[in-house]
Amino acid sequence: DADVTQTPRNRITKTGKRIMLECSQTKGHDRMYWYRQDPGLGLRLIYYSFDVKDINKGEISDGYSVSRQAQAKFSLSLESAIPNQTALYFCATSDSGDRGYEKLFFGSGTQLSVL
Amino acid sequence: LAKTTQPISMDSYEGQEVNITCSHNNIATNDYITWYQQFPSQGPRFIIQGYKTKVTNEVASLFIPADRKSSTLSLPRVSLSDTAVYYCLVGKNMYSGGGADGLTFGKGTHLIIQP
């Protein structure tokens, strides 16, 4: 979805380096998510944020941190990257609609390789 | 949130109707069901969403029996371009007491459509 922009699209880094993945959205949604996908596996939730002052850990938050700088921006950081963090990372926003059912809108993903 | 179980993979042929069933035995009263489609190296895309009985949109139908312990995504007259991974998610209504949690994905069903 072009309204959810992830940068960079691809990144190669070395073990031990600090790296930040950025996500911005123009949808005006309060909720934002970071997911990780490994080959052949589904998406796993890293962190999610329901508004600027609310940050929650997901299934696999160890080794990651996030920052919600504004409603439109949600960044994911790897403080000291390790090879098993090599994966495809997705940012998403959600809209609750009238009935309270969330609908996720995803960015194009960031392919991260840690050597 | 209720755990979901789907077949790992399914095969079908162009022009056929495909039904993918998801089991969610522990679904709660305030939970709803959503299906997403994912193509390789892209973020998942919303297909359809519902709470009970039948929901239909321009691309699919969703059947949910009275006990809501399962749901079936029905894709009419599939084509080669429907080859993708399909995910079933159970989410808690955002307007229910206690609010909602982050949305988690299972491994999904890899649907392969052959000529």
mmCIF file of N, CA, C and O in Angstrom, chain A residues 5 7-8 16 26-27 35 37 40 48 54 68 72 76-77 91 93 100 107-108:
data_model
loop_
_atom_site.group_PDB
_atom_site.id
_atom_site.type_symbol
_atom_site.label_atom_id
_atom_site.label_comp_id
_atom_site.label_asym_id
_atom_site.label_seq_id
_atom_site.Cartn_x
_atom_site.Cartn_y
_atom_site.Cartn_z
ATOM 1 N N THR A 5 4.842 3.674 3.883
ATOM 2 C CA THR A 5 6.161 3.702 3.239
ATOM 3 C C THR A 5 7.237 3.225 4.184
ATOM 4 O O THR A 5 7.354 3.740 5.299
ATOM 5 N N THR A 7 11.378 2.506 4.675
ATOM 6 C CA THR A 7 12.722 2.773 4.172
ATOM 7 C C THR A 7 13.757 2.197 5.127
ATOM 8 O O THR A 7 13.549 2.203 6.349
ATOM 9 N N PRO A 8 14.861 1.641 4.579
ATOM 10 C CA PRO A 8 15.108 1.396 3.168
ATOM 11 C C PRO A 8 14.351 0.173 2.667
ATOM 12 O O PRO A 8 13.732 -0.533 3.456
ATOM 13 N N GLY A 16 26.654 -6.780 14.849
ATOM 14 C CA GLY A 16 27.045 -5.814 15.863
ATOM 15 C C GLY A 16 26.683 -4.376 15.544
ATOM 16 O O GLY A 16 26.731 -3.515 16.428
ATOM 17 N N THR A 26 0.466 7.843 5.683
ATOM 18 C CA THR A 26 -0.372 9.011 5.405
ATOM 19 C C THR A 26 -1.850 8.676 5.556
ATOM 20 O O THR A 26 -2.716 9.424 5.123
ATOM 21 N N LYS A 27 -2.117 7.539 6.178
ATOM 22 C CA LYS A 27 -3.514 7.089 6.320
ATOM 23 C C LYS A 27 -4.216 7.717 7.522
ATOM 24 O O LYS A 27 -5.426 7.575 7.660
ATOM 25 N N TYR A 35 6.224 -6.311 11.840
ATOM 26 C CA TYR A 35 6.254 -7.758 11.726
ATOM 27 C C TYR A 35 7.573 -8.180 11.068
ATOM 28 O O TYR A 35 8.172 -7.441 10.299
ATOM 29 N N GLN A 37 9.166 -11.559 8.788
ATOM 30 C CA GLN A 37 8.836 -12.787 8.064
ATOM 31 C C GLN A 37 10.111 -13.474 7.615
ATOM 32 O O GLN A 37 10.957 -12.877 6.955
ATOM 33 N N GLY A 40 9.322 -19.043 4.082
ATOM 34 C CA GLY A 40 8.443 -20.180 4.323
ATOM 35 C C GLY A 40 7.624 -20.100 5.592
ATOM 36 O O GLY A 40 6.856 -21.018 5.884
ATOM 37 N N TYR A 48 3.941 -3.367 18.600
ATOM 38 C CA TYR A 48 2.818 -2.625 18.071
ATOM 39 C C TYR A 48 2.530 -1.430 18.958
ATOM 40 O O TYR A 48 2.883 -1.415 20.146
ATOM 41 N N ASP A 54 1.660 4.822 23.445
ATOM 42 C CA ASP A 54 1.410 3.412 23.754
ATOM 43 C C ASP A 54 2.273 2.506 22.902
ATOM 44 O O ASP A 54 2.166 2.530 21.669
ATOM 45 N N ARG A 68 7.903 5.585 18.536
ATOM 46 C CA ARG A 68 6.751 6.172 17.817
ATOM 47 C C ARG A 68 6.906 7.691 17.936
ATOM 48 O O ARG A 68 6.468 8.329 18.892
ATOM 49 N N ALA A 72 2.312 9.443 12.586
ATOM 50 C CA ALA A 72 2.610 8.931 11.252
ATOM 51 C C ALA A 72 3.899 8.134 11.171
ATOM 52 O O ALA A 72 4.189 7.567 10.125
ATOM 53 N N LEU A 76 11.731 0.971 13.821
ATOM 54 C CA LEU A 76 12.205 -0.261 14.443
ATOM 55 C C LEU A 76 13.724 -0.235 14.454
ATOM 56 O O LEU A 76 14.341 0.021 13.422
ATOM 57 N N SER A 77 14.327 -0.502 15.619
ATOM 58 C CA SER A 77 15.786 -0.506 15.738
ATOM 59 C C SER A 77 16.299 -1.859 16.174
ATOM 60 O O SER A 77 15.680 -2.528 17.002
ATOM 61 N N CYS A 91 6.020 -3.213 8.015
ATOM 62 C CA CYS A 91 5.285 -2.279 8.843
ATOM 63 C C CYS A 91 3.827 -2.295 8.393
ATOM 64 O O CYS A 91 3.538 -2.497 7.203
ATOM 65 N N THR A 93 -0.278 -0.487 9.285
ATOM 66 C CA THR A 93 -1.167 0.360 10.064
ATOM 67 C C THR A 93 -2.534 -0.304 10.080
ATOM 68 O O THR A 93 -2.796 -1.216 9.298
ATOM 69 N N GLY A 100 -15.325 -1.859 14.867
ATOM 70 C CA GLY A 100 -14.232 -2.250 15.756
ATOM 71 C C GLY A 100 -13.413 -3.414 15.244
ATOM 72 O O GLY A 100 -12.625 -4.000 15.982
ATOM 73 N N GLY A 107 3.117 -2.003 4.385
ATOM 74 C CA GLY A 107 4.111 -1.407 3.512
ATOM 75 C C GLY A 107 4.715 -2.472 2.607
ATOM 76 O O GLY A 107 4.334 -3.648 2.663
ATOM 77 N N SER A 108 5.675 -2.070 1.783
ATOM 78 C CA SER A 108 6.276 -2.967 0.800
ATOM 79 C C SER A 108 7.362 -3.851 1.389
ATOM 80 O O SER A 108 7.864 -4.749 0.713
#
